[in-house]
Amino acid sequence: MESIEFEKPETVDQAVALLQGASGNAKILAGGTDLLVQLRAQMLEPSVIIDIKHIEETRKLTKNSDGSYTIGAAVAGAEAGDRDDITKDWPGVIEGWELIGSTQVQGRASLGGNLCNASPAGDSVPAMVAAGMTVNIAGPNGRRTIPVEDVTVAPGRTCLEKGEFVVSFNLPARPAGGGDAYLRLIPRTEMDIAVVGCGVAITLDDAGVVKTAKISLGAVAATVLVVEDAAKAIIGTKLDADAMSALDAACQAACKPIDDKRGTIEYRTKIAGVLARRAVTIAAERAGEK
Amino acid sequence: MAKHHITATLNGEPVEFLCSTRQTLLDVLRDELNMTGSKEGCASGDCGACSVMVDDRLVCSCLVLGAECDNKKIESIEGMADGEKLHPLQTKFLEEAALQCGICTPGVLVAAKALLERNNNPTETEVRYWLAGNLCRCTGYDKIVRAVMNTAADMRENAK
Ligand SMILES: Cc1cc2nc3c(=O)[nH]c(=O)nc-3n(C[C@H](O)[C@H](O)[C@H](O)COP(=O)(O)OP(=O)(O)OC[C@H]3O[C@@H](n4cnc5c(N)ncnc54)[C@H](O)[C@@H]3O)c2cc1C
Ligand code: FES
Ligand code: FES
């Protein structure tokens, strides 16, 4: 086994220069809960590991004056879960993030790592997508900001170019009448990989009619899905039985899952509809709470 | 490549060590610092036998690189007792036989201590979820959960 260099840049520019200048495979290290497992299993042979946690921007979780949040790419789930503001404003985003692993894994697991590991079953991703979150990417050509759903292009592959990494995420202010939720199904009660995950963010008007909706499914296709037909099925309704059936059907229609020991195609598809109904119900309850 | 020279604190004492990039904090604790209380059950974050605190956060030391630990505050099972005086959790685990082979015990104790420092009145459900990343092949968990709950009750009583 070759030895691996280890770098801990303190600025974004230094990190980009290291990524760009690396001969061989450079790997970013955030919480290491995927990277170290892969290293140990010899799935990776990086020439250099670049620890981004000394870059202040990656480590800060800030509520901005307009009510939006900037979340550093390397902030750990446990740190976010300890914050009353974001937990109250976006419970679904926090639910997805906090479902990642055990208490110990939470001490390290970041949104940047969960997204860039690019598993179709990453638990934080559907809720981030539903909430309309975007990613701030830095690279040799400067910065760009793109929606979370555009980052993963295939299992294990992101759209990041050589020299690029995720610095932080933007989470909008919680809208008036807004609520969100994330649910996943796993065969156990803790510590397992999602068979299906569903993130929902909606807004209701004063009469309880759905004004906006974004619905996202994880683990039922090669990448996390945005199900526009599911959103259409409930916008303009009061979430009556017909709207919920249409939502369920749209989610099932969007699934292109794999068949494995943890869930057959038929099962995953059916569950996608069930979780969407339940997550929408929870999001609507939260939207009603002032 | 040259090894990394790391300075940190371990259980309140300054420590220095050399490590390669591949060495995890668990490798460093056990192989470089001769602190063999933290156990390696899986080396993949699943079992929690390697649980330690790094800068006041509970983590799996098998999922932290030694090279990351420069200037960090590390706390392991070896720092739990005060000299010969056991921590109330340790005493309770012995009294109530909340261990059999003992491999999981250091990690369980470190994790349970972290819980009780945040919440001295956890429900059974909270204890079970908090310790979900600590696997035990012997006890069936019941005695562990009860010992943690009973320690919490004692600590509340003593704080009165
Ligand atoms: C026991 C255990 C249980 C788990 N359970 C779950 C679970 O229930 N649900 C779930 O979704 N996941 C789970 N995971 C996987 C893992 O914990 C998550 O994916 C976690 O969010 C990864 O974050 P990290 O900060 O540890 O990433 P790292 O391991 O540091 O990085 C992961 C990958 O992303 C890259 N990367 C990291 N940050 C960036 C960045 N800012 N820019 C570009 N690339 C970057 C790294 O190079 C690496 O390839 C589990 C892992 C373990 C060990
Ligand atoms: S050895 Fe670290 S979690 Fe099992
Ligand atoms: S006592 Fe043997 S593994 Fe827990």
Short mmCIF file of C-alpha atoms and ligand atoms in Angstrom, two decimals, chain B residues 98-105 108 134-141 144, ligand 3:
data_model
loop_
_atom_site.label_atom_id
_atom_site.label_comp_id
_atom_site.label_asym_id
_atom_site.label_seq_id
_atom_site.Cartn_x
_atom_site.Cartn_y
_atom_site.Cartn_z
CA ALA B 98 -24.41 -5.25 32.88
CA LEU B 99 -21.55 -6.95 31.10
CA GLN B 100 -20.40 -10.44 30.27
CA CYS B 101 -17.33 -10.66 28.04
CA GLY B 102 -16.73 -6.95 28.40
CA ILE B 103 -15.64 -6.14 24.85
CA CYS B 104 -18.47 -3.68 24.29
CA THR B 105 -18.28 -2.23 27.81
CA VAL B 108 -20.96 1.59 26.13
CA ASN B 134 -23.10 0.22 20.63
CA LEU B 135 -23.50 -3.44 19.81
CA CYS B 136 -23.38 -6.11 22.50
CA ARG B 137 -23.37 -9.79 21.64
CA CYS B 138 -23.72 -10.98 25.23
CA THR B 139 -26.15 -9.15 27.45
CA GLY B 140 -29.19 -8.71 25.25
CA TYR B 141 -29.00 -5.00 26.19
CA ILE B 144 -27.13 -2.28 30.09
S1 FES C 3 -20.62 -7.93 27.12
FE1 FES C 3 -19.85 -9.12 25.51
S2 FES C 3 -20.30 -7.84 23.80
FE2 FES C 3 -21.27 -6.82 25.40
#
